[in-house]
JSON list of C-alpha atoms in Angstrom, two decimals:
[
{"chain": "R", "resi": 6, "resn": "MET", "atom": "CA", "xyz": [0.00, 0.00, 0.00]},
{"chain": "R", "resi": 7, "resn": "THR", "atom": "CA", "xyz": [1.33, 3.37, -0.94]},
{"chain": "R", "resi": 8, "resn": "ASP", "atom": "CA", "xyz": [1.12, 6.65, 0.96]},
{"chain": "R", "resi": 9, "resn": "LYS", "atom": "CA", "xyz": [1.14, 8.68, -2.25]},
{"chain": "R", "resi": 10, "resn": "TRP", "atom": "CA", "xyz": [-1.92, 10.71, -3.16]},
{"chain": "R", "resi": 11, "resn": "ASN", "atom": "CA", "xyz": [-3.18, 10.39, -6.71]},
{"chain": "R", "resi": 12, "resn": "TRP", "atom": "CA", "xyz": [-2.92, 13.91, -8.10]},
{"chain": "R", "resi": 13, "resn": "LYS", "atom": "CA", "xyz": [-5.35, 13.21, -10.94]},
{"chain": "R", "resi": 14, "resn": "ALA", "atom": "CA", "xyz": [-8.06, 12.01, -8.58]},
{"chain": "R", "resi": 15, "resn": "LEU", "atom": "CA", "xyz": [-7.59, 14.96, -6.26]},
{"chain": "R", "resi": 16, "resn": "ALA", "atom": "CA", "xyz": [-7.59, 17.39, -9.18]},
{"chain": "R", "resi": 17, "resn": "PHE", "atom": "CA", "xyz": [-10.82, 15.89, -10.51]},
{"chain": "R", "resi": 18, "resn": "THR", "atom": "CA", "xyz": [-12.45, 16.00, -7.09]},
{"chain": "R", "resi": 19, "resn": "GLY", "atom": "CA", "xyz": [-11.41, 19.62, -6.54]},
{"chain": "R", "resi": 20, "resn": "ALA", "atom": "CA", "xyz": [-12.68, 20.59, -9.98]},
{"chain": "R", "resi": 21, "resn": "VAL", "atom": "CA", "xyz": [-16.08, 19.01, -9.44]},
{"chain": "R", "resi": 22, "resn": "LEU", "atom": "CA", "xyz": [-16.57, 20.43, -5.95]},
{"chain": "R", "resi": 23, "resn": "GLU", "atom": "CA", "xyz": [-15.36, 23.96, -6.68]},
{"chain": "R", "resi": 24, "resn": "GLY", "atom": "CA", "xyz": [-17.15, 24.15, -10.03]},
{"chain": "R", "resi": 25, "resn": "ALA", "atom": "CA", "xyz": [-20.41, 23.00, -8.47]},
{"chain": "R", "resi": 26, "resn": "TYR", "atom": "CA", "xyz": [-20.03, 25.45, -5.58]},
{"chain": "R", "resi": 27, "resn": "VAL", "atom": "CA", "xyz": [-19.47, 28.49, -7.79]},
{"chain": "R", "resi": 28, "resn": "PHE", "atom": "CA", "xyz": [-22.23, 27.41, -10.18]},
{"chain": "R", "resi": 29, "resn": "LEU", "atom": "CA", "xyz": [-24.72, 26.97, -7.34]},
{"chain": "R", "resi": 30, "resn": "ALA", "atom": "CA", "xyz": [-23.65, 30.27, -5.82]},
{"chain": "R", "resi": 31, "resn": "ALA", "atom": "CA", "xyz": [-24.63, 32.05, -9.04]},
{"chain": "R", "resi": 32, "resn": "VAL", "atom": "CA", "xyz": [-27.94, 30.16, -9.16]},
{"chain": "R", "resi": 33, "resn": "PHE", "atom": "CA", "xyz": [-28.65, 31.09, -5.54]},
{"chain": "R", "resi": 34, "resn": "MET", "atom": "CA", "xyz": [-27.93, 34.75, -6.24]},
{"chain": "R", "resi": 35, "resn": "MET", "atom": "CA", "xyz": [-30.26, 34.67, -9.26]},
{"chain": "R", "resi": 36, "resn": "GLN", "atom": "CA", "xyz": [-33.03, 33.56, -6.91]},
{"chain": "R", "resi": 37, "resn": "GLY", "atom": "CA", "xyz": [-31.98, 35.81, -4.03]},
{"chain": "R", "resi": 38, "resn": "VAL", "atom": "CA", "xyz": [-31.41, 32.86, -1.71]},
{"chain": "R", "resi": 39, "resn": "GLU", "atom": "CA", "xyz": [-29.07, 33.22, 1.27]},
{"chain": "R", "resi": 40, "resn": "PHE", "atom": "CA", "xyz": [-27.85, 30.59, 3.73]},
{"chain": "R", "resi": 41, "resn": "TRP", "atom": "CA", "xyz": [-25.69, 30.82, 6.84]},
{"chain": "R", "resi": 42, "resn": "TRP", "atom": "CA", "xyz": [-22.69, 29.75, 4.73]},
{"chain": "R", "resi": 43, "resn": "PHE", "atom": "CA", "xyz": [-23.57, 31.84, 1.68]},
{"chain": "R", "resi": 44, "resn": "ASN", "atom": "CA", "xyz": [-24.66, 35.47, 1.66]},
{"chain": "R", "resi": 45, "resn": "SER", "atom": "CA", "xyz": [-24.02, 38.71, -0.23]},
{"chain": "R", "resi": 46, "resn": "THR", "atom": "CA", "xyz": [-20.60, 39.13, 1.41]},
{"chain": "R", "resi": 47, "resn": "VAL", "atom": "CA", "xyz": [-19.45, 35.77, 0.06]},
{"chain": "R", "resi": 48, "resn": "TRP", "atom": "CA", "xyz": [-20.95, 36.64, -3.32]},
{"chain": "R", "resi": 49, "resn": "LYS", "atom": "CA", "xyz": [-18.89, 39.86, -3.47]},
{"chain": "R", "resi": 50, "resn": "PHE", "atom": "CA", "xyz": [-15.74, 37.83, -2.79]},
{"chain": "R", "resi": 51, "resn": "LEU", "atom": "CA", "xyz": [-16.62, 35.31, -5.51]},
{"chain": "R", "resi": 52, "resn": "ILE", "atom": "CA", "xyz": [-17.27, 38.07, -8.06]},
{"chain": "R", "resi": 53, "resn": "GLU", "atom": "CA", "xyz": [-13.82, 39.49, -7.36]},
{"chain": "R", "resi": 54, "resn": "ALA", "atom": "CA", "xyz": [-12.15, 36.07, -7.50]},
{"chain": "R", "resi": 55, "resn": "TYR", "atom": "CA", "xyz": [-13.79, 34.73, -10.68]},
{"chain": "R", "resi": 56, "resn": "PRO", "atom": "CA", "xyz": [-13.90, 36.96, -13.78]},
{"chain": "R", "resi": 57, "resn": "GLY", "atom": "CA", "xyz": [-17.20, 36.89, -15.64]},
{"chain": "R", "resi": 58, "resn": "LEU", "atom": "CA", "xyz": [-19.19, 35.53, -12.71]},
{"chain": "R", "resi": 59, "resn": "ALA", "atom": "CA", "xyz": [-22.65, 37.09, -12.52]},
{"chain": "R", "resi": 60, "resn": "ALA", "atom": "CA", "xyz": [-26.10, 36.26, -11.24]},
{"chain": "R", "resi": 61, "resn": "THR", "atom": "CA", "xyz": [-27.23, 35.12, -14.69]},
{"chain": "R", "resi": 62, "resn": "ALA", "atom": "CA", "xyz": [-27.34, 31.79, -16.51]},
{"chain": "R", "resi": 63, "resn": "ALA", "atom": "CA", "xyz": [-24.26, 32.70, -18.55]},
{"chain": "R", "resi": 64, "resn": "GLY", "atom": "CA", "xyz": [-22.49, 33.88, -15.41]},
{"chain": "R", "resi": 65, "resn": "ALA", "atom": "CA", "xyz": [-23.29, 30.58, -13.70]},
{"chain": "R", "resi": 66, "resn": "VAL", "atom": "CA", "xyz": [-21.75, 28.61, -16.56]},
{"chain": "R", "resi": 67, "resn": "THR", "atom": "CA", "xyz": [-18.71, 30.89, -16.52]},
{"chain": "R", "resi": 68, "resn": "GLY", "atom": "CA", "xyz": [-18.43, 30.32, -12.78]},
{"chain": "R", "resi": 69, "resn": "LEU", "atom": "CA", "xyz": [-18.67, 26.56, -13.33]},
{"chain": "R", "resi": 70, "resn": "VAL", "atom": "CA", "xyz": [-15.75, 26.66, -15.75]},
{"chain": "R", "resi": 71, "resn": "TRP", "atom": "CA", "xyz": [-13.58, 28.97, -13.61]},
{"chain": "R", "resi": 72, "resn": "GLY", "atom": "CA", "xyz": [-14.39, 27.00, -10.49]},
{"chain": "R", "resi": 73, "resn": "ALA", "atom": "CA", "xyz": [-13.49, 23.72, -12.18]},
{"chain": "R", "resi": 74, "resn": "VAL", "atom": "CA", "xyz": [-10.18, 25.14, -13.41]},
{"chain": "R", "resi": 75, "resn": "CYS", "atom": "CA", "xyz": [-9.23, 26.62, -10.04]},
{"chain": "R", "resi": 76, "resn": "GLY", "atom": "CA", "xyz": [-10.40, 23.57, -8.09]},
{"chain": "R", "resi": 77, "resn": "GLY", "atom": "CA", "xyz": [-8.49, 21.23, -10.38]},
{"chain": "R", "resi": 78, "resn": "ILE", "atom": "CA", "xyz": [-5.27, 23.19, -10.10]},
{"chain": "R", "resi": 79, "resn": "CYS", "atom": "CA", "xyz": [-5.55, 23.49, -6.32]},
{"chain": "R", "resi": 80, "resn": "GLY", "atom": "CA", "xyz": [-6.37, 19.80, -5.91]},
{"chain": "R", "resi": 81, "resn": "ALA", "atom": "CA", "xyz": [-3.38, 18.77, -8.00]},
{"chain": "R", "resi": 82, "resn": "LEU", "atom": "CA", "xyz": [-1.09, 21.14, -6.10]},
{"chain": "R", "resi": 83, "resn": "VAL", "atom": "CA", "xyz": [-2.23, 19.77, -2.75]},
{"chain": "R", "resi": 84, "resn": "ALA", "atom": "CA", "xyz": [-1.44, 16.21, -3.88]},
{"chain": "R", "resi": 85, "resn": "VAL", "atom": "CA", "xyz": [1.95, 17.16, -5.34]},
{"chain": "R", "resi": 86, "resn": "VAL", "atom": "CA", "xyz": [3.00, 19.08, -2.24]},
{"chain": "R", "resi": 87, "resn": "TYR", "atom": "CA", "xyz": [1.80, 16.26, 0.03]},
{"chain": "R", "resi": 88, "resn": "ASN", "atom": "CA", "xyz": [3.71, 13.65, -1.97]},
{"chain": "R", "resi": 89, "resn": "TRP", "atom": "CA", "xyz": [6.84, 15.81, -2.01]},
{"chain": "R", "resi": 90, "resn": "ALA", "atom": "CA", "xyz": [6.68, 16.48, 1.74]},
{"chain": "R", "resi": 91, "resn": "ASP", "atom": "CA", "xyz": [5.96, 12.83, 2.52]},
{"chain": "R", "resi": 92, "resn": "LYS", "atom": "CA", "xyz": [8.98, 11.72, 0.47]},
{"chain": "R", "resi": 93, "resn": "LYS", "atom": "CA", "xyz": [11.21, 14.45, 1.88]},
{"chain": "R", "resi": 94, "resn": "TRP", "atom": "CA", "xyz": [10.44, 13.89, 5.58]},
{"chain": "R", "resi": 95, "resn": "LYS", "atom": "CA", "xyz": [10.29, 10.08, 5.73]}
]
Protein backbone atom coordinates (compact mmCIF):
# COMPACT_ATOMS: atom_id res chain seq x y z
CA MET A 1 0.00 0.00 0.00
CA THR A 2 1.33 3.37 -0.94
CA ASP A 3 1.12 6.65 0.96
CA LYS A 4 1.14 8.68 -2.25
CA TRP A 5 -1.92 10.71 -3.16
CA ASN A 6 -3.18 10.39 -6.71
CA TRP A 7 -2.92 13.91 -8.10
CA LYS A 8 -5.35 13.21 -10.94
CA ALA A 9 -8.06 12.01 -8.58
CA LEU A 10 -7.59 14.96 -6.26
CA ALA A 11 -7.59 17.39 -9.18
CA PHE A 12 -10.82 15.89 -10.51
CA THR A 13 -12.45 16.00 -7.09
CA GLY A 14 -11.41 19.62 -6.54
CA ALA A 15 -12.68 20.59 -9.98
CA VAL A 16 -16.08 19.01 -9.44
CA LEU A 17 -16.57 20.43 -5.95
CA GLU A 18 -15.36 23.96 -6.68
CA GLY A 19 -17.15 24.15 -10.03
CA ALA A 20 -20.41 23.00 -8.47
CA TYR A 21 -20.03 25.45 -5.58
CA VAL A 22 -19.47 28.49 -7.79
CA PHE A 23 -22.23 27.41 -10.18
CA LEU A 24 -24.72 26.97 -7.34
CA ALA A 25 -23.65 30.27 -5.82
CA ALA A 26 -24.63 32.05 -9.04
CA VAL A 27 -27.94 30.16 -9.16
CA PHE A 28 -28.65 31.09 -5.54
CA MET A 29 -27.93 34.75 -6.24
CA MET A 30 -30.26 34.67 -9.26
CA GLN A 31 -33.03 33.56 -6.91
CA GLY A 32 -31.98 35.81 -4.03
CA VAL A 33 -31.41 32.86 -1.71
CA GLU A 34 -29.07 33.22 1.27
CA PHE A 35 -27.85 30.59 3.73
CA TRP A 36 -25.69 30.82 6.84
CA TRP A 37 -22.69 29.75 4.73
CA PHE A 38 -23.57 31.84 1.68
CA ASN A 39 -24.66 35.47 1.66
CA SER A 40 -24.02 38.71 -0.23
CA THR A 41 -20.60 39.13 1.41
CA VAL A 42 -19.45 35.77 0.06
CA TRP A 43 -20.95 36.64 -3.32
CA LYS A 44 -18.89 39.86 -3.47
CA PHE A 45 -15.74 37.83 -2.79
CA LEU A 46 -16.62 35.31 -5.51
CA ILE A 47 -17.27 38.07 -8.06
CA GLU A 48 -13.82 39.49 -7.36
CA ALA A 49 -12.15 36.07 -7.50
CA TYR A 50 -13.79 34.73 -10.68
CA PRO A 51 -13.90 36.96 -13.78
CA GLY A 52 -17.20 36.89 -15.64
CA LEU A 53 -19.19 35.53 -12.71
CA ALA A 54 -22.65 37.09 -12.52
CA ALA A 55 -26.10 36.26 -11.24
CA THR A 56 -27.23 35.12 -14.69
CA ALA A 57 -27.34 31.79 -16.51
CA ALA A 58 -24.26 32.70 -18.55
CA GLY A 59 -22.49 33.88 -15.41
CA ALA A 60 -23.29 30.58 -13.70
CA VAL A 61 -21.75 28.61 -16.56
CA THR A 62 -18.71 30.89 -16.52
CA GLY A 63 -18.43 30.32 -12.78
CA LEU A 64 -18.67 26.56 -13.33
CA VAL A 65 -15.75 26.66 -15.75
CA TRP A 66 -13.58 28.97 -13.61
CA GLY A 67 -14.39 27.00 -10.49
CA ALA A 68 -13.49 23.72 -12.18
CA VAL A 69 -10.18 25.14 -13.41
CA CYS A 70 -9.23 26.62 -10.04
CA GLY A 71 -10.40 23.57 -8.09
CA GLY A 72 -8.49 21.23 -10.38
CA ILE A 73 -5.27 23.19 -10.10
CA CYS A 74 -5.55 23.49 -6.32
CA GLY A 75 -6.37 19.80 -5.91
CA ALA A 76 -3.38 18.77 -8.00
CA LEU A 77 -1.09 21.14 -6.10
CA VAL A 78 -2.23 19.77 -2.75
CA ALA A 79 -1.44 16.21 -3.88
CA VAL A 80 1.95 17.16 -5.34
CA VAL A 81 3.00 19.08 -2.24
CA TYR A 82 1.80 16.26 0.03
CA ASN A 83 3.71 13.65 -1.97
CA TRP A 84 6.84 15.81 -2.01
CA ALA A 85 6.68 16.48 1.74
CA ASP A 86 5.96 12.83 2.52
CA LYS A 87 8.98 11.72 0.47
CA LYS A 88 11.21 14.45 1.88
CA TRP A 89 10.44 13.89 5.58
CA LYS A 90 10.29 10.08 5.73
